[in-house]
Amino acid sequence: MARVGLEADRFTCCVRPRRRQQQLSNIRFRKGLVYYSRRQLERTKQAVQKIEPAIEAAVQTQGQVVLCASNWVVVKDCEHSFDPFIFALFRFTVAALAFSPFLKKALTSKLIRRGGLELGFWMALGYLTQAQGLITTDASRASFISTFTVLVVPMLAGASGKAHVKPLTYFSALMTLLGVALLVEKGGAFNPTQGDAWSLASAIFFGVQVFRTEIISRRLNKNAVLPLMAAALTTVAGTSLVAAAVTHPQAVQNLLALPAQVHAMVQGGIPWWQIMYTGLMSTDAVLMIEVVALHDVSSTDAAIIYTMEPVLGAGLAYVVLGERWGSLGWVGAALIIASSLAAQIVGTEEAVVPEPEPKPKQLKTGRR
């Protein structure tokens, strides 16, 4: 009996540690599974949080495209009865006044002040050359020529080292210029106007502005958006005043010297609803959306969305202004859109920053 009891004790001593080890293994497995699940859930949550701002920014950019497309028709319609430079002066003065309460904060920050001056400079060049171009060209043609902006952006990104520009991008630029040539063709002859050249220059200036907006906006936090806009729009308004003074010195001098003339102009003769719409909507709202959206979306991705602007602009010009093209014009428009999309989708890729090579380990020789 004693021997049997001894064997039973040995069996119990062997089994209990095994069960204990198995229980500990099960506990560790469950803890590991819970930890892994929580970690994967946290990673998924972080990924969703990164995607949501990008989707929201893309939707905002679509709204910006609609406002920009309507801008072509409104500005073109006003230029039949109102000087474009005086219109620009009123438009951007209204736009700047809307954000004037934030100008004080912009002036206290060197980074915001310099960024606003730079963006305002490129914006002013883009808007003023756009207004000059619409004097002698159709709104629909000008809107399609503006698509050249989406080719300027990746080229600048490539030149700055931010992205690698493939040969397809340069080929797309040539195809876009060919599309512009077909667009300005009339009666079987190449018939470009000064307005077409101004519109092309406007597209280049806006391309620089979009590229620089992405860089500047990502240096600042989102709380600096309103001061940045105030500085940029004040710069545009000041540039518009200079342009109006250069083109119509006597008219500006009379307005500043005779306040009664200003009162008479306010009473009638000024397209106020167009000024308010272009100043508050197609300027203020567009710039705000652009600065906020480019904080989460790259300028090259935003340029793909901008490609739809000329399509909407041409459609509105067709309905509102009654503008019509020939068959070659439609071929040129399609070529512009196809080239721009091809350049944006497969023409560029993000630059890859090479990892630094590890330093070779020094062998210890025992000497000091």
Tab-separated table of C-alpha atoms in Angstrom:
chain	number	residue	atom	x	y	z
A	1	MET	CA	0.000	0.000	0.000
A	2	ALA	CA	2.825	2.327	0.818
A	3	ARG	CA	4.347	1.664	-2.588
A	4	VAL	CA	1.043	2.368	-4.339
A	5	GLY	CA	0.661	5.619	-2.428
A	6	LEU	CA	4.185	6.637	-3.407
A	7	GLU	CA	3.479	6.001	-7.082
A	8	ALA	CA	0.254	8.037	-6.828
A	9	ASP	CA	2.134	10.946	-5.281
A	10	ARG	CA	4.691	10.840	-8.109
A	11	PHE	CA	1.903	10.833	-10.708
A	12	THR	CA	0.190	13.785	-9.026
A	13	CYS	CA	3.450	15.703	-8.821
A	14	CYS	CA	4.029	15.206	-12.550
A	15	VAL	CA	0.477	16.001	-13.692
A	16	ARG	CA	-0.109	19.164	-11.681
A	17	PRO	CA	2.842	21.122	-13.139
A	18	ARG	CA	1.790	20.096	-16.642
A	19	ARG	CA	-1.747	21.298	-16.060
A	20	ARG	CA	-0.404	24.482	-14.565
A	21	GLN	CA	1.837	25.044	-17.566
A	22	GLN	CA	-1.065	24.376	-19.917
A	23	GLN	CA	-3.263	26.831	-18.021
A	24	LEU	CA	-0.513	29.451	-18.139
A	25	SER	CA	-0.079	28.830	-21.870
A	26	ASN	CA	-3.811	29.279	-22.425
A	27	ILE	CA	-3.817	32.485	-20.410
A	28	ARG	CA	-0.826	33.823	-22.347
A	29	PHE	CA	-2.481	32.878	-25.643
A	30	ARG	CA	-5.710	34.676	-24.706
A	31	LYS	CA	-3.799	37.737	-23.534
A	32	GLY	CA	-1.747	37.728	-26.721
A	33	LEU	CA	-4.869	37.385	-28.835
A	34	VAL	CA	-6.550	40.284	-27.010
A	35	TYR	CA	-3.414	42.422	-27.342
A	36	TYR	CA	-3.090	41.608	-31.052
A	37	SER	CA	-6.785	42.343	-31.661
A	38	ARG	CA	-6.572	45.657	-29.842
A	39	ARG	CA	-3.437	46.587	-31.762
A	40	GLN	CA	-5.023	45.760	-35.110
A	41	LEU	CA	-8.160	47.683	-34.130
A	42	GLU	CA	-6.054	50.696	-33.196
A	43	ARG	CA	-4.169	50.512	-36.493
A	44	THR	CA	-7.444	50.285	-38.414
A	45	LYS	CA	-8.808	53.244	-36.485
A	46	GLN	CA	-5.704	55.301	-37.265
A	47	ALA	CA	-5.945	54.370	-40.952
A	48	VAL	CA	-9.605	55.418	-41.072
A	49	GLN	CA	-8.754	58.677	-39.334
A	50	LYS	CA	-6.162	59.349	-42.025
A	51	ILE	CA	-8.547	58.484	-44.863
A	52	GLU	CA	-11.518	60.515	-43.610
A	53	PRO	CA	-9.805	63.943	-43.924
A	54	ALA	CA	-8.648	63.042	-47.446
A	55	ILE	CA	-12.188	62.059	-48.506
A	56	GLU	CA	-13.624	65.196	-46.927
A	57	ALA	CA	-11.003	67.327	-48.663
A	58	ALA	CA	-11.792	65.686	-52.020
A	59	VAL	CA	-15.501	66.488	-51.598
A	60	GLN	CA	-14.636	70.078	-50.706
A	61	THR	CA	-12.475	70.331	-53.809
A	62	GLN	CA	-15.428	69.213	-55.945
A	63	GLY	CA	-17.436	72.133	-54.564
A	64	GLN	CA	-14.534	74.416	-55.366
A	65	VAL	CA	-14.597	73.203	-58.980
A	66	VAL	CA	-18.288	74.109	-59.318
A	67	LEU	CA	-17.645	77.634	-58.020
A	68	CYS	CA	-14.647	78.108	-60.328
A	69	ALA	CA	-16.645	76.920	-63.340
A	70	SER	CA	-19.419	79.428	-62.650
A	71	ASN	CA	-16.828	82.192	-62.265
A	72	TRP	CA	-15.956	82.058	-65.982
A	73	VAL	CA	-19.530	82.779	-67.035
A	74	VAL	CA	-20.146	85.555	-64.492
A	75	VAL	CA	-16.918	87.433	-65.277
A	76	LYS	CA	-17.413	87.091	-69.049
A	77	ASP	CA	-20.999	88.338	-68.791
A	78	CYS	CA	-19.930	91.429	-66.813
A	79	GLU	CA	-17.164	92.389	-69.215
A	80	HIS	CA	-19.706	93.200	-71.920
A	81	SER	CA	-20.725	96.303	-69.959
A	82	PHE	CA	-18.055	96.885	-67.307
A	83	ASP	CA	-14.284	97.347	-67.382
A	84	PRO	CA	-12.507	94.166	-66.199
A	85	PHE	CA	-9.860	95.937	-64.115
A	86	ILE	CA	-12.372	98.137	-62.291
A	87	PHE	CA	-14.513	95.029	-61.768
A	88	ALA	CA	-11.481	93.206	-60.341
A	89	LEU	CA	-10.809	96.131	-57.999
A	90	PHE	CA	-14.340	95.992	-56.569
A	91	ARG	CA	-14.355	92.188	-56.483
A	92	PHE	CA	-11.150	91.735	-54.542
A	93	THR	CA	-11.841	94.678	-52.250
A	94	VAL	CA	-15.057	92.927	-51.187
A	95	ALA	CA	-13.158	89.640	-50.838
A	96	ALA	CA	-10.445	91.251	-48.693
A	97	LEU	CA	-12.915	93.119	-46.461
A	98	ALA	CA	-14.646	89.848	-45.578
A	99	PHE	CA	-11.430	88.603	-43.935
A	100	SER	CA	-10.087	91.929	-42.672
A	101	PRO	CA	-10.719	91.003	-38.981
A	102	PHE	CA	-7.997	88.344	-39.295
A	103	LEU	CA	-5.430	90.642	-40.897
A	104	LYS	CA	-4.019	91.788	-37.550
A	105	LYS	CA	-3.059	88.223	-36.606
A	106	ALA	CA	-1.504	87.721	-40.038
A	107	LEU	CA	0.714	90.767	-39.568
A	108	THR	CA	2.068	89.449	-36.259
A	109	SER	CA	3.345	86.202	-37.814
A	110	LYS	CA	6.269	86.411	-40.210
A	111	LEU	CA	5.505	83.012	-41.751
A	112	ILE	CA	1.834	83.857	-42.396
A	113	ARG	CA	2.711	87.312	-43.671
A	114	ARG	CA	5.286	86.055	-46.157
A	115	GLY	CA	3.065	83.168	-47.270
A	116	GLY	CA	0.096	85.485	-47.792
A	117	LEU	CA	2.161	87.937	-49.821
A	118	GLU	CA	3.484	85.175	-52.070
A	119	LEU	CA	0.125	83.473	-52.629
A	120	GLY	CA	-1.566	86.830	-53.155
A	121	PHE	CA	1.015	87.767	-55.776
A	122	TRP	CA	0.445	84.588	-57.826
A	123	MET	CA	-3.318	84.842	-57.378
A	124	ALA	CA	-3.353	88.448	-58.553
A	125	LEU	CA	-1.381	87.571	-61.682
A	126	GLY	CA	-3.726	84.659	-62.380
A	127	TYR	CA	-6.952	86.599	-61.860
A	128	LEU	CA	-5.874	89.726	-63.739
A	129	THR	CA	-4.575	87.830	-66.773
A	130	GLN	CA	-7.774	85.760	-66.690
A	131	ALA	CA	-9.900	88.923	-66.772
A	132	GLN	CA	-7.776	90.374	-69.577
A	133	GLY	CA	-8.079	87.168	-71.590
A	134	LEU	CA	-11.864	87.009	-71.329
A	135	ILE	CA	-12.124	90.331	-73.173
A	136	THR	CA	-11.199	88.750	-76.512
A	137	THR	CA	-11.899	85.028	-76.060
A	138	ASP	CA	-14.899	82.882	-75.198
A	139	ALA	CA	-15.486	81.744	-71.631
A	140	SER	CA	-15.663	78.112	-72.757
A	141	ARG	CA	-12.338	78.307	-74.602
A	142	ALA	CA	-10.671	80.087	-71.695
A	143	SER	CA	-11.931	77.467	-69.247
A	144	PHE	CA	-10.441	74.627	-71.300
A	145	ILE	CA	-7.159	76.472	-71.787
A	146	SER	CA	-7.003	76.834	-67.994
A	147	THR	CA	-6.631	73.040	-67.813
A	148	PHE	CA	-2.933	73.620	-68.501
A	149	THR	CA	-2.756	74.336	-64.757
A	150	VAL	CA	-2.923	70.615	-63.981
A	151	LEU	CA	0.217	70.069	-66.066
A	152	VAL	CA	2.114	72.947	-64.482
A	153	VAL	CA	1.616	71.492	-60.981
A	154	PRO	CA	3.360	68.109	-61.551
A	155	MET	CA	6.132	69.780	-63.543
A	156	LEU	CA	6.837	72.079	-60.610
A	157	ALA	CA	6.646	69.099	-58.252
A	158	GLY	CA	9.226	67.305	-60.388
A	159	ALA	CA	11.503	70.321	-60.617
A	160	SER	CA	11.433	70.718	-56.829
A	161	GLY	CA	12.199	67.034	-56.227
A	162	LYS	CA	8.841	66.376	-54.629
A	163	ALA	CA	7.819	63.925	-57.352
A	164	HIS	CA	9.371	62.084	-60.284
A	165	VAL	CA	7.971	63.356	-63.579
A	166	LYS	CA	7.615	60.696	-66.230
A	167	PRO	CA	8.006	61.442	-69.968
A	168	LEU	CA	4.240	60.996	-70.317
A	169	THR	CA	3.733	64.285	-68.475
A	170	TYR	CA	5.731	66.233	-71.056
A	171	PHE	CA	3.984	64.387	-73.873
A	172	SER	CA	0.649	65.304	-72.270
A	173	ALA	CA	1.725	68.944	-72.199
A	174	LEU	CA	2.359	68.845	-75.951
A	175	MET	CA	-0.995	67.136	-76.526
A	176	THR	CA	-2.688	69.799	-74.426
A	177	LEU	CA	-1.154	72.542	-76.556
A	178	LEU	CA	-2.360	70.666	-79.640
A	179	GLY	CA	-5.822	70.544	-78.077
A	180	VAL	CA	-5.669	74.297	-77.513
A	181	ALA	CA	-4.725	74.761	-81.183
A	182	LEU	CA	-7.777	72.744	-82.262
A	183	LEU	CA	-9.906	74.677	-79.810
A	184	VAL	CA	-8.982	78.063	-81.293
A	185	GLU	CA	-9.390	76.836	-84.887
A	186	LYS	CA	-12.092	78.626	-86.846
A	187	GLY	CA	-13.069	78.057	-90.440
A	188	GLY	CA	-10.214	75.646	-91.114
A	189	ALA	CA	-7.562	78.161	-90.038
A	190	PHE	CA	-5.507	78.534	-86.883
A	191	ASN	CA	-7.038	81.650	-85.373
A	192	PRO	CA	-5.720	82.315	-81.858
A	193	THR	CA	-6.470	85.592	-80.121
A	194	GLN	CA	-4.663	87.642	-77.526
A	195	GLY	CA	-7.245	86.377	-75.067
A	196	ASP	CA	-6.087	82.801	-75.645
A	197	ALA	CA	-2.497	83.785	-74.832
A	198	TRP	CA	-3.617	85.632	-71.695
A	199	SER	CA	-5.664	82.598	-70.644
A	200	LEU	CA	-2.638	80.328	-71.070
A	201	ALA	CA	-0.545	82.701	-68.948
A	202	SER	CA	-3.307	82.694	-66.326
A	203	ALA	CA	-3.223	78.881	-66.211
A	204	ILE	CA	0.528	78.939	-65.568
A	205	PHE	CA	0.206	81.491	-62.754
A	206	PHE	CA	-2.586	79.526	-61.101
A	207	GLY	CA	-0.508	76.357	-61.388
A	208	VAL	CA	2.301	78.022	-59.456
A	209	GLN	CA	-0.225	79.275	-56.902
A	210	VAL	CA	-1.745	75.812	-56.338
A	211	PHE	CA	1.702	74.251	-55.948
A	212	ARG	CA	2.865	76.883	-53.475
A	213	THR	CA	-0.434	76.754	-51.553
A	214	GLU	CA	0.152	73.090	-50.726
A	215	ILE	CA	3.656	73.786	-49.439
A	216	ILE	CA	2.720	76.865	-47.411
A	217	SER	CA	-0.491	75.416	-45.942
A	218	ARG	CA	1.352	72.328	-44.663
A	219	ARG	CA	3.866	74.500	-42.865
A	220	LEU	CA	1.018	76.068	-40.898
A	221	ASN	CA	-1.711	74.567	-38.754
A	222	LYS	CA	-5.362	74.886	-39.711
A	223	ASN	CA	-5.861	77.732	-37.238
A	224	ALA	CA	-3.718	79.898	-39.506
A	225	VAL	CA	-6.006	79.480	-42.543
A	226	LEU	CA	-8.069	82.629	-41.970
A	227	PRO	CA	-5.079	84.937	-41.295
A	228	LEU	CA	-3.314	83.479	-44.341
A	229	MET	CA	-6.367	84.214	-46.479
A	230	ALA	CA	-6.587	87.742	-45.099
A	231	ALA	CA	-2.970	88.437	-46.052
A	232	ALA	CA	-3.347	86.869	-49.511
A	233	LEU	CA	-6.594	88.672	-50.375
A	234	THR	CA	-5.259	92.010	-49.153
A	235	THR	CA	-2.318	91.508	-51.497
A	236	VAL	CA	-4.673	90.718	-54.390
A	237	ALA	CA	-6.812	93.783	-53.640
A	238	GLY	CA	-3.739	96.016	-53.527
A	239	THR	CA	-2.441	94.593	-56.805
A	240	SER	CA	-5.866	95.125	-58.403
A	241	LEU	CA	-5.795	98.760	-57.296
A	242	VAL	CA	-2.388	99.203	-58.914
A	243	ALA	CA	-3.604	97.527	-62.132
A	244	ALA	CA	-6.707	99.737	-62.237
A	245	ALA	CA	-4.589	102.834	-61.608
A	246	VAL	CA	-2.198	101.914	-64.431
A	247	THR	CA	-4.932	101.133	-66.969
A	248	HIS	CA	-7.363	103.897	-65.900
A	249	PRO	CA	-5.368	106.527	-63.990
A	250	GLN	CA	-7.880	109.329	-64.471
A	251	ALA	CA	-10.855	107.236	-63.356
A	252	VAL	CA	-9.131	106.110	-60.154
A	253	GLN	CA	-7.967	109.642	-59.442
A	254	ASN	CA	-11.509	110.962	-59.849
A	255	LEU	CA	-12.908	108.282	-57.541
A	256	LEU	CA	-10.393	109.110	-54.819
A	257	ALA	CA	-10.754	112.880	-55.214
A	258	LEU	CA	-14.543	113.092	-55.644
A	259	PRO	CA	-16.481	110.983	-53.129
A	260	ALA	CA	-19.732	112.135	-54.748
A	261	GLN	CA	-18.848	110.074	-57.824
A	262	VAL	CA	-18.445	107.020	-55.635
A	263	HIS	CA	-21.928	107.615	-54.212
A	264	ALA	CA	-23.347	107.966	-57.725
A	265	MET	CA	-21.671	104.730	-58.822
A	266	VAL	CA	-23.062	102.918	-55.805
A	267	GLN	CA	-26.574	104.039	-56.701
A	268	GLY	CA	-26.443	102.345	-60.085
A	269	GLY	CA	-24.265	101.226	-62.942
A	270	ILE	CA	-22.218	98.676	-60.967
A	271	PRO	CA	-23.025	94.954	-61.234
A	272	TRP	CA	-23.161	94.471	-57.505
A	273	TRP	CA	-24.569	90.956	-57.392
A	274	GLN	CA	-21.826	89.734	-59.739
A	275	ILE	CA	-19.221	91.514	-57.614
A	276	MET	CA	-20.588	89.998	-54.409
A	277	TYR	CA	-20.800	86.519	-55.937
A	278	THR	CA	-17.301	86.529	-57.410
A	279	GLY	CA	-15.821	88.218	-54.336
A	280	LEU	CA	-17.414	86.077	-51.627
A	281	MET	CA	-18.027	82.773	-53.411
A	282	SER	CA	-15.646	82.213	-56.335
A	283	THR	CA	-12.812	84.009	-54.485
A	284	ASP	CA	-13.213	83.718	-50.698
A	285	ALA	CA	-14.928	80.326	-50.572
A	286	VAL	CA	-12.671	78.866	-53.275
A	287	LEU	CA	-9.474	80.008	-51.581
A	288	MET	CA	-10.619	78.763	-48.177
A	289	ILE	CA	-11.502	75.336	-49.584
A	290	GLU	CA	-8.193	75.183	-51.430
A	291	VAL	CA	-6.045	76.054	-48.419
A	292	VAL	CA	-7.920	73.632	-46.126
A	293	ALA	CA	-8.127	70.803	-48.678
A	294	LEU	CA	-4.468	70.966	-49.705
A	295	HIS	CA	-3.572	70.396	-46.062
A	296	ASP	CA	-4.815	66.788	-46.498
A	297	VAL	CA	-4.696	66.253	-50.289
A	298	SER	CA	-1.614	66.669	-52.462
A	299	SER	CA	-1.631	69.315	-55.172
A	300	THR	CA	-1.261	66.645	-57.875
A	301	ASP	CA	-4.319	64.751	-56.606
A	302	ALA	CA	-6.306	67.978	-56.410
A	303	ALA	CA	-5.295	68.791	-59.976
A	304	ILE	CA	-7.111	65.653	-61.191
A	305	ILE	CA	-10.318	67.010	-59.679
A	306	TYR	CA	-9.645	70.436	-61.222
A	307	THR	CA	-9.772	68.794	-64.646
A	308	MET	CA	-13.576	68.800	-64.403
A	309	GLU	CA	-13.677	72.604	-64.128
A	310	PRO	CA	-13.507	73.334	-67.893
A	311	VAL	CA	-16.197	70.741	-68.587
A	312	LEU	CA	-18.599	72.486	-66.210
A	313	GLY	CA	-17.466	75.924	-67.388
A	314	ALA	CA	-18.068	75.058	-71.039
A	315	GLY	CA	-21.468	73.592	-70.169
A	316	LEU	CA	-22.533	76.760	-68.356
A	317	ALA	CA	-21.221	78.929	-71.204
A	318	TYR	CA	-23.198	76.793	-73.654
A	319	VAL	CA	-26.435	77.274	-71.679
A	320	VAL	CA	-26.058	80.840	-70.363
A	321	LEU	CA	-23.955	82.631	-72.996
A	322	GLY	CA	-24.900	80.542	-76.035
A	323	GLU	CA	-21.291	79.835	-77.020
A	324	ARG	CA	-20.811	77.174	-79.700
A	325	TRP	CA	-17.821	75.310	-81.167
A	326	GLY	CA	-17.062	73.431	-84.324
A	327	SER	CA	-16.308	69.712	-84.461
A	328	LEU	CA	-12.543	70.283	-84.192
A	329	GLY	CA	-13.137	72.386	-81.100
A	330	TRP	CA	-14.794	69.462	-79.360
A	331	VAL	CA	-11.922	67.190	-80.431
A	332	GLY	CA	-9.455	69.661	-78.955
A	333	ALA	CA	-11.434	69.870	-75.705
A	334	ALA	CA	-11.494	66.074	-75.398
A	335	LEU	CA	-7.750	65.927	-76.111
A	336	ILE	CA	-7.070	68.463	-73.355
A	337	ILE	CA	-9.087	66.521	-70.787
A	338	ALA	CA	-7.586	63.141	-71.766
A	339	SER	CA	-4.016	64.480	-71.693
A	340	SER	CA	-4.510	66.127	-68.317
A	341	LEU	CA	-6.011	63.003	-66.746
A	342	ALA	CA	-3.267	60.793	-68.189
A	343	ALA	CA	-0.578	63.086	-66.838
A	344	GLN	CA	-2.096	63.145	-63.365
A	345	ILE	CA	-2.928	59.449	-63.037
A	346	VAL	CA	0.234	57.840	-64.437
A	347	GLY	CA	2.512	60.754	-65.263
A	348	THR	CA	3.906	61.425	-61.799
A	349	GLU	CA	4.805	59.471	-58.748
A	350	GLU	CA	5.825	60.564	-55.292
A	351	ALA	CA	9.518	60.998	-54.773
A	352	VAL	CA	11.209	58.279	-52.783
A	353	VAL	CA	13.719	59.573	-50.277
A	354	PRO	CA	16.613	57.115	-50.137
A	355	GLU	CA	17.474	55.772	-46.709
A	356	PRO	CA	20.937	56.676	-45.490
A	357	GLU	CA	23.433	53.861	-45.775
A	358	PRO	CA	24.520	52.421	-42.418
A	359	LYS	CA	27.996	53.402	-41.365
A	360	PRO	CA	30.469	50.510	-41.362
A	361	LYS	CA	31.398	49.290	-37.911
A	362	GLN	CA	34.938	49.991	-36.874
A	363	LEU	CA	36.939	46.992	-35.773
A	364	LYS	CA	38.432	47.227	-32.342
A	365	THR	CA	42.170	46.799	-32.537
A	366	GLY	CA	42.882	47.272	-28.881
A	367	ARG	CA	44.779	50.512	-29.570
A	368	ARG	CA	43.575	53.889	-28.398
